[in-house]
Amino acid sequence: MIKNSKSSKIGVPQGTILGPLLWNVFVSDLSPLIKHIKYADDTTLYHTVSKDNSTISESSARHVKVTLHNDPLQNAASYTAEWCSENLMILNACKSHTRPISFSLKKCVETESIIINNLPILDLNEVKLLGVTYDSHMKFTAHVNNVISKSKPAFHAIVRLRKAGISAQNLALFYKARIFSILTYSAPSWYPYITNNDEQKLEQYQRLCLKVILPRIENYDEQLGKLGLSEINTLCRKGEISESPFKSLSARSSESSPP
């Protein structure tokens, strides 16, 4: 029984059970004229540009400028801004970004600024979409650097926990939950495209973590076997991130004595 109720003429209440469903209904008629992806309150517009519909000119030694003919992205952005206005919402141009991506052009790609509500959208060298950092050539070096940097506080926590006498198995559980999960987040979407150098960077970081957890064991393979872990690159190449031996770690931890 509902004792008190309030009516809302705009938006969707946050933190409610029906909130996600109501939001999907609310934005269901937001249909820009180009391909787009909706995820919760994020909407991403994207468009494939052919050489016939663009003009490529060199703007500097490291950059090329691509001018689109009858820019569909600008038309879609204008449509989206108008839809927001009609639905009493504000589309914040300062929080919107663009990033041209090219698989053939070796130089960084620049395009004419897209305008929203008379304000230009910032064109960034790297953009983060749902936790994954994309660059202009889909190399994902920036993403690898970001996830390693993001997990550094957890690494320092492992060092402190080790000094406090926490067992290796419990430290391995902590590593899986606080570091491994960050390093491999959404791996199928970016790992196939990273360079050998970035692969080595990920593996070396895991080596460093295991060296702290098991300082008396120098062999990496032996460390992995002791903790029931696998090489990051092996799991990513096989697409077995979701099947990594987290359950076996839990079983081993429950069998071991408390620290």
PDB file of C-alpha atoms in Angstrom:
ATOM      1  CA  MET A   1       0.000   0.000   0.000  1.00  0.00           C
ATOM      2  CA  ILE A   2       1.327   3.428  -0.982  1.00  0.00           C
ATOM      3  CA  LYS A   3       0.841   5.984   1.772  1.00  0.00           C
ATOM      4  CA  ASN A   4       2.484   8.978   0.102  1.00  0.00           C
ATOM      5  CA  SER A   5       3.049   9.665  -3.575  1.00  0.00           C
ATOM      6  CA  LYS A   6       4.484  12.443  -5.685  1.00  0.00           C
ATOM      7  CA  SER A   7       4.045  13.162  -9.355  1.00  0.00           C
ATOM      8  CA  SER A   8       6.936  13.977 -11.696  1.00  0.00           C
ATOM      9  CA  LYS A   9       6.327  15.729 -14.984  1.00  0.00           C
ATOM     10  CA  ILE A  10       9.908  15.364 -16.236  1.00  0.00           C
ATOM     11  CA  GLY A  11      12.794  12.912 -15.912  1.00  0.00           C
ATOM     12  CA  VAL A  12      12.960   9.575 -14.114  1.00  0.00           C
ATOM     13  CA  PRO A  13      13.463   9.098 -10.335  1.00  0.00           C
ATOM     14  CA  GLN A  14      16.921   7.720  -9.557  1.00  0.00           C
ATOM     15  CA  GLY A  15      17.599   4.841  -7.193  1.00  0.00           C
ATOM     16  CA  THR A  16      14.253   3.117  -7.788  1.00  0.00           C
ATOM     17  CA  ILE A  17      13.562  -0.426  -8.938  1.00  0.00           C
ATOM     18  CA  LEU A  18      11.569   0.753 -11.936  1.00  0.00           C
ATOM     19  CA  GLY A  19      14.025   3.552 -12.746  1.00  0.00           C
ATOM     20  CA  PRO A  20      16.001   1.703 -15.493  1.00  0.00           C
ATOM     21  CA  LEU A  21      12.808   0.470 -17.164  1.00  0.00           C
ATOM     22  CA  LEU A  22      11.161   3.893 -17.026  1.00  0.00           C
ATOM     23  CA  TRP A  23      14.309   5.488 -18.451  1.00  0.00           C
ATOM     24  CA  ASN A  24      14.321   3.062 -21.403  1.00  0.00           C
ATOM     25  CA  VAL A  25      10.708   3.979 -22.084  1.00  0.00           C
ATOM     26  CA  PHE A  26      11.524   7.674 -21.762  1.00  0.00           C
ATOM     27  CA  VAL A  27      14.331   7.582 -24.377  1.00  0.00           C
ATOM     28  CA  SER A  28      12.743   4.979 -26.640  1.00  0.00           C
ATOM     29  CA  ASP A  29      11.798   7.599 -29.234  1.00  0.00           C
ATOM     30  CA  LEU A  30      15.295   9.114 -29.335  1.00  0.00           C
ATOM     31  CA  SER A  31      16.332   7.864 -32.763  1.00  0.00           C
ATOM     32  CA  PRO A  32      19.096   9.902 -34.438  1.00  0.00           C
ATOM     33  CA  LEU A  33      19.400   9.491 -38.185  1.00  0.00           C
ATOM     34  CA  ILE A  34      22.680   7.563 -37.934  1.00  0.00           C
ATOM     35  CA  LYS A  35      23.886   4.486 -36.065  1.00  0.00           C
ATOM     36  CA  HIS A  36      23.842   4.882 -32.318  1.00  0.00           C
ATOM     37  CA  ILE A  37      24.222   2.903 -29.100  1.00  0.00           C
ATOM     38  CA  LYS A  38      22.219   3.510 -25.947  1.00  0.00           C
ATOM     39  CA  TYR A  39      23.406   2.220 -22.587  1.00  0.00           C
ATOM     40  CA  ALA A  40      21.645   3.564 -19.513  1.00  0.00           C
ATOM     41  CA  ASP A  41      22.004   7.360 -19.749  1.00  0.00           C
ATOM     42  CA  ASP A  42      24.879   7.205 -22.281  1.00  0.00           C
ATOM     43  CA  THR A  43      24.105   7.630 -25.973  1.00  0.00           C
ATOM     44  CA  THR A  44      26.897   7.234 -28.523  1.00  0.00           C
ATOM     45  CA  LEU A  45      26.528   8.347 -32.133  1.00  0.00           C
ATOM     46  CA  TYR A  46      28.866   6.904 -34.759  1.00  0.00           C
ATOM     47  CA  HIS A  47      29.186   7.010 -38.516  1.00  0.00           C
ATOM     48  CA  THR A  48      31.425   5.372 -41.110  1.00  0.00           C
ATOM     49  CA  VAL A  49      32.945   7.844 -43.562  1.00  0.00           C
ATOM     50  CA  SER A  50      33.974   6.795 -47.063  1.00  0.00           C
ATOM     51  CA  LYS A  51      36.501   8.578 -49.255  1.00  0.00           C
ATOM     52  CA  ASP A  52      33.737   9.544 -51.668  1.00  0.00           C
ATOM     53  CA  ASN A  53      31.940  11.529 -48.963  1.00  0.00           C
ATOM     54  CA  SER A  54      34.965  13.329 -47.541  1.00  0.00           C
ATOM     55  CA  THR A  55      37.990  15.422 -48.432  1.00  0.00           C
ATOM     56  CA  ILE A  56      41.355  14.609 -46.837  1.00  0.00           C
ATOM     57  CA  SER A  57      43.981  17.324 -46.499  1.00  0.00           C
ATOM     58  CA  GLU A  58      47.232  17.492 -44.524  1.00  0.00           C
ATOM     59  CA  SER A  59      47.085  20.066 -41.723  1.00  0.00           C
ATOM     60  CA  SER A  60      50.452  19.366 -40.088  1.00  0.00           C
ATOM     61  CA  ALA A  61      53.284  16.863 -40.010  1.00  0.00           C
ATOM     62  CA  ARG A  62      51.347  14.621 -37.636  1.00  0.00           C
ATOM     63  CA  HIS A  63      47.737  15.421 -38.458  1.00  0.00           C
ATOM     64  CA  VAL A  64      45.373  15.194 -41.406  1.00  0.00           C
ATOM     65  CA  LYS A  65      42.044  16.957 -41.632  1.00  0.00           C
ATOM     66  CA  VAL A  66      38.968  15.150 -42.919  1.00  0.00           C
ATOM     67  CA  THR A  67      36.117  17.351 -44.158  1.00  0.00           C
ATOM     68  CA  LEU A  68      32.784  15.556 -44.392  1.00  0.00           C
ATOM     69  CA  HIS A  69      30.285  16.363 -47.123  1.00  0.00           C
ATOM     70  CA  ASN A  70      26.815  16.998 -45.657  1.00  0.00           C
ATOM     71  CA  ASP A  71      28.055  15.964 -42.221  1.00  0.00           C
ATOM     72  CA  PRO A  72      25.600  13.337 -40.860  1.00  0.00           C
ATOM     73  CA  LEU A  73      27.115  13.557 -37.379  1.00  0.00           C
ATOM     74  CA  GLN A  74      26.257  17.252 -37.119  1.00  0.00           C
ATOM     75  CA  ASN A  75      22.709  16.520 -38.324  1.00  0.00           C
ATOM     76  CA  ALA A  76      22.348  13.744 -35.720  1.00  0.00           C
ATOM     77  CA  ALA A  77      23.768  15.938 -32.951  1.00  0.00           C
ATOM     78  CA  SER A  78      21.357  18.732 -33.845  1.00  0.00           C
ATOM     79  CA  TYR A  79      18.456  16.273 -33.828  1.00  0.00           C
ATOM     80  CA  THR A  80      19.508  14.945 -30.416  1.00  0.00           C
ATOM     81  CA  ALA A  81      19.814  18.459 -28.971  1.00  0.00           C
ATOM     82  CA  GLU A  82      16.336  19.301 -30.296  1.00  0.00           C
ATOM     83  CA  TRP A  83      14.905  16.085 -28.817  1.00  0.00           C
ATOM     84  CA  CYS A  84      16.383  16.966 -25.433  1.00  0.00           C
ATOM     85  CA  SER A  85      14.934  20.439 -25.585  1.00  0.00           C
ATOM     86  CA  GLU A  86      11.468  19.122 -26.443  1.00  0.00           C
ATOM     87  CA  ASN A  87      11.673  16.692 -23.504  1.00  0.00           C
ATOM     88  CA  LEU A  88      12.820  19.384 -21.050  1.00  0.00           C
ATOM     89  CA  MET A  89      16.373  18.054 -20.845  1.00  0.00           C
ATOM     90  CA  ILE A  90      19.685  19.832 -21.329  1.00  0.00           C
ATOM     91  CA  LEU A  91      22.329  18.288 -23.572  1.00  0.00           C
ATOM     92  CA  ASN A  92      25.645  19.354 -22.056  1.00  0.00           C
ATOM     93  CA  ALA A  93      28.145  20.081 -24.838  1.00  0.00           C
ATOM     94  CA  CYS A  94      30.967  20.270 -22.280  1.00  0.00           C
ATOM     95  CA  LYS A  95      30.440  16.605 -21.377  1.00  0.00           C
ATOM     96  CA  SER A  96      30.161  15.497 -25.005  1.00  0.00           C
ATOM     97  CA  HIS A  97      33.248  14.541 -26.992  1.00  0.00           C
ATOM     98  CA  THR A  98      34.231  13.364 -30.449  1.00  0.00           C
ATOM     99  CA  ARG A  99      37.088  11.131 -31.593  1.00  0.00           C
ATOM    100  CA  PRO A 100      37.675  10.331 -35.278  1.00  0.00           C
ATOM    101  CA  ILE A 101      39.078   6.806 -35.730  1.00  0.00           C
ATOM    102  CA  SER A 102      41.040   5.659 -38.758  1.00  0.00           C
ATOM    103  CA  PHE A 103      42.455   2.228 -39.560  1.00  0.00           C
ATOM    104  CA  SER A 104      44.235   3.316 -42.743  1.00  0.00           C
ATOM    105  CA  LEU A 105      45.567   6.809 -42.041  1.00  0.00           C
ATOM    106  CA  LYS A 106      48.715   6.652 -39.900  1.00  0.00           C
ATOM    107  CA  LYS A 107      48.434  10.267 -38.784  1.00  0.00           C
ATOM    108  CA  CYS A 108      45.982  11.638 -36.249  1.00  0.00           C
ATOM    109  CA  VAL A 109      42.663  12.580 -37.819  1.00  0.00           C
ATOM    110  CA  GLU A 110      40.995  15.942 -37.292  1.00  0.00           C
ATOM    111  CA  THR A 111      37.467  16.916 -38.313  1.00  0.00           C
ATOM    112  CA  GLU A 112      35.404  20.061 -38.199  1.00  0.00           C
ATOM    113  CA  SER A 113      33.886  20.683 -34.783  1.00  0.00           C
ATOM    114  CA  ILE A 114      30.354  19.497 -34.161  1.00  0.00           C
ATOM    115  CA  ILE A 115      28.150  22.202 -32.687  1.00  0.00           C
ATOM    116  CA  ILE A 116      25.590  21.636 -29.928  1.00  0.00           C
ATOM    117  CA  ASN A 117      23.538  24.578 -28.698  1.00  0.00           C
ATOM    118  CA  ASN A 118      26.013  26.981 -30.355  1.00  0.00           C
ATOM    119  CA  LEU A 119      28.947  25.383 -28.516  1.00  0.00           C
ATOM    120  CA  PRO A 120      31.622  23.233 -30.210  1.00  0.00           C
ATOM    121  CA  ILE A 121      32.142  19.691 -28.927  1.00  0.00           C
ATOM    122  CA  LEU A 122      35.678  19.054 -27.762  1.00  0.00           C
ATOM    123  CA  ASP A 123      37.661  16.705 -30.022  1.00  0.00           C
ATOM    124  CA  LEU A 124      39.864  14.550 -27.782  1.00  0.00           C
ATOM    125  CA  ASN A 125      42.830  12.363 -28.664  1.00  0.00           C
ATOM    126  CA  GLU A 126      41.351   9.686 -26.411  1.00  0.00           C
ATOM    127  CA  VAL A 127      37.785   9.118 -25.264  1.00  0.00           C
ATOM    128  CA  LYS A 128      36.437   6.758 -22.629  1.00  0.00           C
ATOM    129  CA  LEU A 129      33.322   4.811 -23.523  1.00  0.00           C
ATOM    130  CA  LEU A 130      31.809   2.571 -20.828  1.00  0.00           C
ATOM    131  CA  GLY A 131      35.164   2.232 -19.096  1.00  0.00           C
ATOM    132  CA  VAL A 132      37.291   1.537 -22.184  1.00  0.00           C
ATOM    133  CA  THR A 133      39.657   4.207 -23.549  1.00  0.00           C
ATOM    134  CA  TYR A 134      39.675   4.551 -27.343  1.00  0.00           C
ATOM    135  CA  ASP A 135      42.360   6.346 -29.356  1.00  0.00           C
ATOM    136  CA  SER A 136      42.394   7.485 -32.970  1.00  0.00           C
ATOM    137  CA  HIS A 137      43.846   4.204 -34.297  1.00  0.00           C
ATOM    138  CA  MET A 138      42.273   1.670 -31.919  1.00  0.00           C
ATOM    139  CA  LYS A 139      45.633   0.596 -30.473  1.00  0.00           C
ATOM    140  CA  PHE A 140      44.406   0.809 -26.853  1.00  0.00           C
ATOM    141  CA  THR A 141      47.814   1.672 -25.421  1.00  0.00           C
ATOM    142  CA  ALA A 142      46.174   4.453 -23.418  1.00  0.00           C
ATOM    143  CA  HIS A 143      43.622   1.985 -22.065  1.00  0.00           C
ATOM    144  CA  VAL A 144      46.323  -0.437 -20.896  1.00  0.00           C
ATOM    145  CA  ASN A 145      48.163   2.416 -19.169  1.00  0.00           C
ATOM    146  CA  ASN A 146      44.929   3.621 -17.567  1.00  0.00           C
ATOM    147  CA  VAL A 147      43.906   0.263 -16.100  1.00  0.00           C
ATOM    148  CA  ILE A 148      47.378  -0.316 -14.668  1.00  0.00           C
ATOM    149  CA  SER A 149      47.366   3.158 -13.131  1.00  0.00           C
ATOM    150  CA  LYS A 150      43.840   2.646 -11.786  1.00  0.00           C
ATOM    151  CA  SER A 151      44.857  -0.574 -10.018  1.00  0.00           C
ATOM    152  CA  LYS A 152      47.982   0.873  -8.364  1.00  0.00           C
ATOM    153  CA  PRO A 153      46.221   1.723  -5.048  1.00  0.00           C
ATOM    154  CA  ALA A 154      45.137  -1.928  -4.782  1.00  0.00           C
ATOM    155  CA  PHE A 155      48.714  -3.028  -5.469  1.00  0.00           C
ATOM    156  CA  HIS A 156      49.986  -0.896  -2.602  1.00  0.00           C
ATOM    157  CA  ALA A 157      47.229  -2.386  -0.446  1.00  0.00           C
ATOM    158  CA  ILE A 158      48.580  -5.881  -1.217  1.00  0.00           C
ATOM    159  CA  VAL A 159      52.019  -4.752  -0.027  1.00  0.00           C
ATOM    160  CA  ARG A 160      50.545  -3.520   3.262  1.00  0.00           C
ATOM    161  CA  LEU A 161      48.373  -6.626   3.703  1.00  0.00           C
ATOM    162  CA  ARG A 162      51.365  -8.861   3.099  1.00  0.00           C
ATOM    163  CA  LYS A 163      53.301  -7.058   5.835  1.00  0.00           C
ATOM    164  CA  ALA A 164      50.299  -7.508   8.125  1.00  0.00           C
ATOM    165  CA  GLY A 165      50.555 -11.276   7.734  1.00  0.00           C
ATOM    166  CA  ILE A 166      47.606 -12.003   5.433  1.00  0.00           C
ATOM    167  CA  SER A 167      47.959 -15.423   3.787  1.00  0.00           C
ATOM    168  CA  ALA A 168      49.012 -15.792   0.142  1.00  0.00           C
ATOM    169  CA  GLN A 169      45.689 -17.383  -0.818  1.00  0.00           C
ATOM    170  CA  ASN A 170      43.709 -14.491   0.642  1.00  0.00           C
ATOM    171  CA  LEU A 171      46.030 -12.018  -1.048  1.00  0.00           C
ATOM    172  CA  ALA A 172      45.382 -13.848  -4.313  1.00  0.00           C
ATOM    173  CA  LEU A 173      41.644 -13.444  -3.763  1.00  0.00           C
ATOM    174  CA  PHE A 174      42.202  -9.736  -3.166  1.00  0.00           C
ATOM    175  CA  TYR A 175      44.313  -9.526  -6.328  1.00  0.00           C
ATOM    176  CA  LYS A 176      41.597 -11.195  -8.409  1.00  0.00           C
ATOM    177  CA  ALA A 177      38.890  -8.915  -7.053  1.00  0.00           C
ATOM    178  CA  ARG A 178      40.715  -5.582  -7.030  1.00  0.00           C
ATOM    179  CA  ILE A 179      43.417  -5.795  -9.727  1.00  0.00           C
ATOM    180  CA  PHE A 180      42.799  -8.639 -12.171  1.00  0.00           C
ATOM    181  CA  SER A 181      39.187  -7.537 -12.659  1.00  0.00           C
ATOM    182  CA  ILE A 182      40.365  -4.043 -13.622  1.00  0.00           C
ATOM    183  CA  LEU A 183      43.138  -5.251 -15.938  1.00  0.00           C
ATOM    184  CA  THR A 184      40.800  -7.549 -17.880  1.00  0.00           C
ATOM    185  CA  TYR A 185      37.619  -5.464 -17.803  1.00  0.00           C
ATOM    186  CA  SER A 186      35.844  -5.750 -21.162  1.00  0.00           C
ATOM    187  CA  ALA A 187      38.942  -7.483 -22.587  1.00  0.00           C
ATOM    188  CA  PRO A 188      37.185  -8.976 -25.657  1.00  0.00           C
ATOM    189  CA  SER A 189      36.532  -5.449 -26.927  1.00  0.00           C
ATOM    190  CA  TRP A 190      40.170  -4.248 -26.800  1.00  0.00           C
ATOM    191  CA  TYR A 191      42.661  -7.049 -26.175  1.00  0.00           C
ATOM    192  CA  PRO A 192      42.727  -8.423 -29.784  1.00  0.00           C
ATOM    193  CA  TYR A 193      44.003  -5.033 -30.990  1.00  0.00           C
ATOM    194  CA  ILE A 194      46.800  -4.224 -28.527  1.00  0.00           C
ATOM    195  CA  THR A 195      50.485  -4.382 -29.415  1.00  0.00           C
ATOM    196  CA  ASN A 196      53.000  -6.975 -28.201  1.00  0.00           C
ATOM    197  CA  ASN A 197      54.533  -4.308 -26.002  1.00  0.00           C
ATOM    198  CA  ASP A 198      51.204  -3.732 -24.228  1.00  0.00           C
ATOM    199  CA  GLU A 199      50.716  -7.490 -23.833  1.00  0.00           C
ATOM    200  CA  GLN A 200      54.080  -7.679 -22.089  1.00  0.00           C
ATOM    201  CA  LYS A 201      53.175  -4.665 -19.962  1.00  0.00           C
ATOM    202  CA  LEU A 202      50.068  -6.417 -18.620  1.00  0.00           C
ATOM    203  CA  GLU A 203      51.919  -9.661 -17.936  1.00  0.00           C
ATOM    204  CA  GLN A 204      54.816  -7.901 -16.227  1.00  0.00           C
ATOM    205  CA  TYR A 205      52.397  -6.097 -13.940  1.00  0.00           C
ATOM    206  CA  GLN A 206      50.823  -9.398 -12.894  1.00  0.00           C
ATOM    207  CA  ARG A 207      54.342 -10.787 -12.321  1.00  0.00           C
ATOM    208  CA  LEU A 208      55.037  -7.863  -9.996  1.00  0.00           C
ATOM    209  CA  CYS A 209      51.850  -8.518  -8.034  1.00  0.00           C
ATOM    210  CA  LEU A 210      52.590 -12.236  -7.634  1.00  0.00           C
ATOM    211  CA  LYS A 211      56.143 -11.467  -6.579  1.00  0.00           C
ATOM    212  CA  VAL A 212      54.719  -9.491  -3.665  1.00  0.00           C
ATOM    213  CA  ILE A 213      52.225 -12.242  -2.803  1.00  0.00           C
ATOM    214  CA  LEU A 214      54.804 -15.063  -2.995  1.00  0.00           C
ATOM    215  CA  PRO A 215      58.198 -13.430  -2.419  1.00  0.00           C
ATOM    216  CA  ARG A 216      59.961 -16.736  -1.692  1.00  0.00           C
ATOM    217  CA  ILE A 217      59.030 -18.276  -5.052  1.00  0.00           C
ATOM    218  CA  GLU A 218      60.914 -16.753  -7.981  1.00  0.00           C
ATOM    219  CA  ASN A 219      59.551 -18.834 -10.872  1.00  0.00           C
ATOM    220  CA  TYR A 220      56.483 -17.191 -12.453  1.00  0.00           C
ATOM    221  CA  ASP A 221      54.901 -20.461 -13.590  1.00  0.00           C
ATOM    222  CA  GLU A 222      55.320 -21.890 -10.113  1.00  0.00           C
ATOM    223  CA  GLN A 223      53.682 -18.802  -8.623  1.00  0.00           C
ATOM    224  CA  LEU A 224      50.737 -19.178 -10.997  1.00  0.00           C
ATOM    225  CA  GLY A 225      50.340 -22.857 -10.138  1.00  0.00           C
ATOM    226  CA  LYS A 226      50.593 -22.223  -6.398  1.00  0.00           C
ATOM    227  CA  LEU A 227      47.800 -19.649  -6.530  1.00  0.00           C
ATOM    228  CA  GLY A 228      45.676 -21.347  -9.185  1.00  0.00           C
ATOM    229  CA  LEU A 229      46.089 -18.456 -11.605  1.00  0.00           C
ATOM    230  CA  SER A 230      46.947 -18.255 -15.314  1.00  0.00           C
ATOM    231  CA  GLU A 231      48.840 -15.828 -17.511  1.00  0.00           C
ATOM    232  CA  ILE A 232      46.710 -12.809 -18.383  1.00  0.00           C
ATOM    233  CA  ASN A 233      47.615 -13.031 -22.056  1.00  0.00           C
ATOM    234  CA  THR A 234      46.745 -16.723 -22.233  1.00  0.00           C
ATOM    235  CA  LEU A 235      43.285 -16.103 -20.763  1.00  0.00           C
ATOM    236  CA  CYS A 236      42.645 -13.105 -23.012  1.00  0.00           C
ATOM    237  CA  ARG A 237      43.738 -14.895 -26.189  1.00  0.00           C
ATOM    238  CA  LYS A 238      41.467 -17.839 -25.415  1.00  0.00           C
ATOM    239  CA  GLY A 239      38.591 -15.619 -24.356  1.00  0.00           C
ATOM    240  CA  GLU A 240      38.445 -17.323 -20.962  1.00  0.00           C
ATOM    241  CA  ILE A 241      38.351 -14.253 -18.733  1.00  0.00           C
ATOM    242  CA  SER A 242      34.910 -15.133 -17.361  1.00  0.00           C
ATOM    243  CA  GLU A 243      36.053 -18.726 -16.782  1.00  0.00           C
ATOM    244  CA  SER A 244      39.252 -17.885 -14.914  1.00  0.00           C
ATOM    245  CA  PRO A 245      39.839 -20.015 -11.800  1.00  0.00           C
ATOM    246  CA  PHE A 246      38.203 -17.750  -9.242  1.00  0.00           C
ATOM    247  CA  LYS A 247      36.169 -20.623  -7.765  1.00  0.00           C
ATOM    248  CA  SER A 248      39.283 -22.722  -7.274  1.00  0.00           C
ATOM    249  CA  LEU A 249      40.878 -19.811  -5.439  1.00  0.00           C
ATOM    250  CA  SER A 250      37.863 -19.610  -3.135  1.00  0.00           C
ATOM    251  CA  ALA A 251      38.041 -23.326  -2.471  1.00  0.00           C
ATOM    252  CA  ARG A 252      41.751 -23.186  -1.696  1.00  0.00           C
ATOM    253  CA  SER A 253      41.254 -20.201   0.571  1.00  0.00           C
ATOM    254  CA  SER A 254      38.552 -21.948   2.588  1.00  0.00           C
ATOM    255  CA  GLU A 255      40.786 -24.975   3.021  1.00  0.00           C
ATOM    256  CA  SER A 256      43.752 -22.943   4.249  1.00  0.00           C
ATOM    257  CA  SER A 257      44.133 -21.868   7.832  1.00  0.00           C
ATOM    258  CA  PRO A 258      43.341 -18.268   8.795  1.00  0.00           C
ATOM    259  CA  PRO A 259      46.275 -15.856   8.733  1.00  0.00           C
TER     260      PRO A 259
END
